[in-house]
Amino acid sequence: MPAVRPYAAAFAARFMLMLQYRAAALAGFATQCWWGAIKVMVFAAFYAAAPEAAGGSLTLAQTITYIWLAQALLALVPWGGDPEIGQAVRTGAIGYDRLRPLDTYAWWYARSAAWMTARALPRAALMLAFAGVLLPLIGLETWSWRPPANMTQAALFAVSAVLLVALSSAWVMLLNLAAVRLLDERGVNAMTSSVIIVFSGNLLPLPLFPEWIQGFLFVQPFAGMLDIPVRIYSGALTDGQALTGLALQAGWTAIFIALGRAWMHGVMGRLQMQGG
Amino acid sequence: MSALLLLARYFSASVRGQMQYPGSALALGVAQFFATIIDILAAWALFDRFGPVQGWTFGDIALFFGMVSVSFAIADFLSRGFDVFGTSFVRTGDFDRVLLRPRSAALQLIGYEFRLSRIGRLAQGLVVIGLSTSVLGLDWHADKILLAIWTIAGGVALFIGLMVLQATLAFWTVESLEVMNVVTYGGVQASQFPLSIYADWFRNFLIFVIPLGCIAYFPVLALLGKPDSLGAPDWLLPLTPAAGFVFLGISFLAWRFGVAKYTSTGS
C-alpha cells in the first residue's frame, strides 16, 4: 500500500527519535515505581479493612495489577497535545506541514501516535521487569504485577492496547487542533488532564467508584484509555463485556477522528501563520 | 538595601509580570486547584466503598491531605529558583552571573520567580482542611491553630530543603534531576496518608531519612487528639515539625558545599 508509506515513515522516524530520551525514561520510571508502591500499600490497607467491600468488581491482586499497568502505560495517557505541533504553530513551521502533498491529519496523527508509543514502551518494559519479575523474586508476590488471566484475555488485551493507542492519539489530535486554534495549548491541557486522570482509571480503578456511577464510567470515552484494556487483561471483563469494551474503544476512536477531521478542515481554512 | 526589602522587590516584580496576563494566571491557578483536589476524590471513593481503615476515617485523611497541600504550596511558591536551578542556571552558565552579584546566591534564587498559580494548590489545601473540619466537627482552639501554623512552617521548611537538595545535586549532574520528583511530589503523595498503613521500611524512610512523617503524620495526630499507634509518646507529637527545620539546615550546608565546589559550564 504505497499510500500509507509516508505516514509509516513519519511514525518510524519519530519513534526512533523519542527512544533517545533514556534519562527521561529512567527518571519517569523511578517516579512511577514510587507512586505505584504507595498506591499498592494504600489499597492493600483498604482491602484488609473490608475484604468483601469490592463486591466482586476487582480482587486485591487485580487492583494491584491495575495499578502497575496504569504506571507502565502512563505515557499513553493524553496529558496534552504533541509539543512539537504546539511549537510548529508558534514558530510558523506549521506552514511546511501544510505544503506537503499529504493528508495533514493523518501525518500529525502518525507522528503523535509514535511520540506516545515510543515514550511508553521503554517505561512499560522497565515497569514489567520491576513489578512483574523483581518483586516476586524478592518475596513480594502479593505486591506484584500478575500475568494475564488466560490466553484469550491476553489476546483480547493485545487488541485493546492497540485501540488504546488509537483512541489516545485521536484525542491528542483534538488537543493539537485546540493548540492551533488558540495558539497556546497550556490552558486546554491543564483543564483536560484532570478529567482524563479521573475518568481513565488512573486516579482510582473505575470499578472501585460507587456503584451508582458505574454505568456511566463504562461507556464514557476515557475508560478506553486505561480501564477497559486493564480489566480485560486481568480477567475482570470477559466475553460479551470485553467485546463491548473493545467496541466502545473503537467507536470513540472513530468519533474523535471524525470530529478532528471536521475541525481541522475548519481551522485550516482560517489558519494565520505566526513568525516571519 | 536589606535582604527583606530586596525580596519584597523581587516579589512585586514577579507578581506584576504575571498579572500582565491576569486571565492566564487565573486559569493556571484554577487548573492547579482541580488537578490537586482530585486526589481527595479518590480517597473519598475508597472510604465510601471500604469504610474506615485501621480506625482512620475520611475526615482524618482529609486533614493529612490539607495540611500537606498547604505546606507544599507555600514551599513551591518560595523555591521556584531552586526547582529549575540545574536547567535554568547551571546548564546555561547563568549561575556565574548570580555569583557575581553582591548578594547571596540563595537569596537571589528565592527571589527568582514567585508563581501565582500555586494559589490553586493552597486553595485546595484550605478547602480540604475545611472539609475535614466539617466532617469531624473539629474545634479550632487557639492552641490548635498555633500547632497547625507550626506544623505548616515545619512542612514548608522541609519541602524547601528538598528543593535546595535537588538544586545542590545539579552542581554535579548539570540538569535538574526529575528523580527528585520522587521525594517532592511523591513526598506529598506519601504523607497524605497516615504512616501506620505503610510497610515498616517505607515508614522508617519517611521518619528518619526524609522526615515527611514529622511534618504531617505526628503533628496531625496531635491536632486530631489521637494517640500514635506506632508508640511515639503524646508529648513528642507536637514537637516533630522541628525536624523540618533541621532538614532545611542540613540542606543549606550541602548547598554551601556545592557552591564552593562549583565550576562553571558556561562559555
mmCIF file with all atom_site columns, C-alpha atoms in Angstrom, chain A residues 24 35 59 61 83 85 89 101 114 118-119 122 140 146 152 159-160 178 191 217 221 225 239 243 257 262 269 276:
data_model
loop_
_atom_site.group_PDB
_atom_site.id
_atom_site.type_symbol
_atom_site.label_atom_id
_atom_site.label_alt_id
_atom_site.label_comp_id
_atom_site.label_asym_id
_atom_site.label_entity_id
_atom_site.label_seq_id
_atom_site.pdbx_PDB_ins_code
_atom_site.Cartn_x
_atom_site.Cartn_y
_atom_site.Cartn_z
_atom_site.occupancy
_atom_site.B_iso_or_equiv
_atom_site.pdbx_formal_charge
_atom_site.auth_seq_id
_atom_site.auth_comp_id
_atom_site.auth_asym_id
_atom_site.auth_atom_id
_atom_site.pdbx_PDB_model_num
ATOM 1  C CA . ALA A 1 24  ? 13.838  10.896  30.868 1.00 0.00 ? 24  ALA A CA 1
ATOM 2  C CA . TRP A 1 35  ? 3.888   6.192   43.100 1.00 0.00 ? 35  TRP A CA 1
ATOM 3  C CA . THR A 1 59  ? -9.823  -8.580  43.767 1.00 0.00 ? 59  THR A CA 1
ATOM 4  C CA . ALA A 1 61  ? -4.490  -8.916  43.126 1.00 0.00 ? 61  ALA A CA 1
ATOM 5  C CA . PRO A 1 83  ? 4.558   19.647  21.963 1.00 0.00 ? 83  PRO A CA 1
ATOM 6  C CA . ILE A 1 85  ? 2.893   20.647  16.902 1.00 0.00 ? 85  ILE A CA 1
ATOM 7  C CA . VAL A 1 89  ? 2.172   26.627  15.471 1.00 0.00 ? 89  VAL A CA 1
ATOM 8  C CA . PRO A 1 101 ? 1.322   16.646  -0.601 1.00 0.00 ? 101 PRO A CA 1
ATOM 9  C CA . ALA A 1 114 ? 4.730   7.485   17.507 1.00 0.00 ? 114 ALA A CA 1
ATOM 10 C CA . ALA A 1 118 ? 7.907   5.437   21.989 1.00 0.00 ? 118 ALA A CA 1
ATOM 11 C CA . ARG A 1 119 ? 7.705   7.117   25.370 1.00 0.00 ? 119 ARG A CA 1
ATOM 12 C CA . PRO A 1 122 ? 10.667  1.545   27.464 1.00 0.00 ? 122 PRO A CA 1
ATOM 13 C CA . LEU A 1 140 ? 6.731   -9.689  47.421 1.00 0.00 ? 140 LEU A CA 1
ATOM 14 C CA . ARG A 1 146 ? 0.413   -10.701 37.704 1.00 0.00 ? 146 ARG A CA 1
ATOM 15 C CA . THR A 1 152 ? -7.968  -15.466 25.495 1.00 0.00 ? 152 THR A CA 1
ATOM 16 C CA . VAL A 1 159 ? -6.312  -5.756  20.560 1.00 0.00 ? 159 VAL A CA 1
ATOM 17 C CA . SER A 1 160 ? -7.455  -3.425  23.315 1.00 0.00 ? 160 SER A CA 1
ATOM 18 C CA . ALA A 1 178 ? -7.061  23.291  20.065 1.00 0.00 ? 178 ALA A CA 1
ATOM 19 C CA . MET A 1 191 ? -8.073  21.637  32.041 1.00 0.00 ? 191 MET A CA 1
ATOM 20 C CA . LEU A 1 217 ? -17.985 5.256   33.809 1.00 0.00 ? 217 LEU A CA 1
ATOM 21 C CA . PRO A 1 221 ? -14.682 7.668   26.155 1.00 0.00 ? 221 PRO A CA 1
ATOM 22 C CA . MET A 1 225 ? -7.593  4.861   27.632 1.00 0.00 ? 225 MET A CA 1
ATOM 23 C CA . ASP A 1 239 ? -16.730 -12.498 26.887 1.00 0.00 ? 239 ASP A CA 1
ATOM 24 C CA . LEU A 1 243 ? -16.220 -7.285  23.356 1.00 0.00 ? 243 LEU A CA 1
ATOM 25 C CA . ILE A 1 257 ? -11.219 11.077  14.335 1.00 0.00 ? 257 ILE A CA 1
ATOM 26 C CA . ALA A 1 262 ? -14.087 18.140  10.556 1.00 0.00 ? 262 ALA A CA 1
ATOM 27 C CA . GLY A 1 269 ? -9.432  27.282  6.344  1.00 0.00 ? 269 GLY A CA 1
ATOM 28 C CA . GLY A 1 276 ? 8.169   35.537  9.508  1.00 0.00 ? 276 GLY A CA 1
#
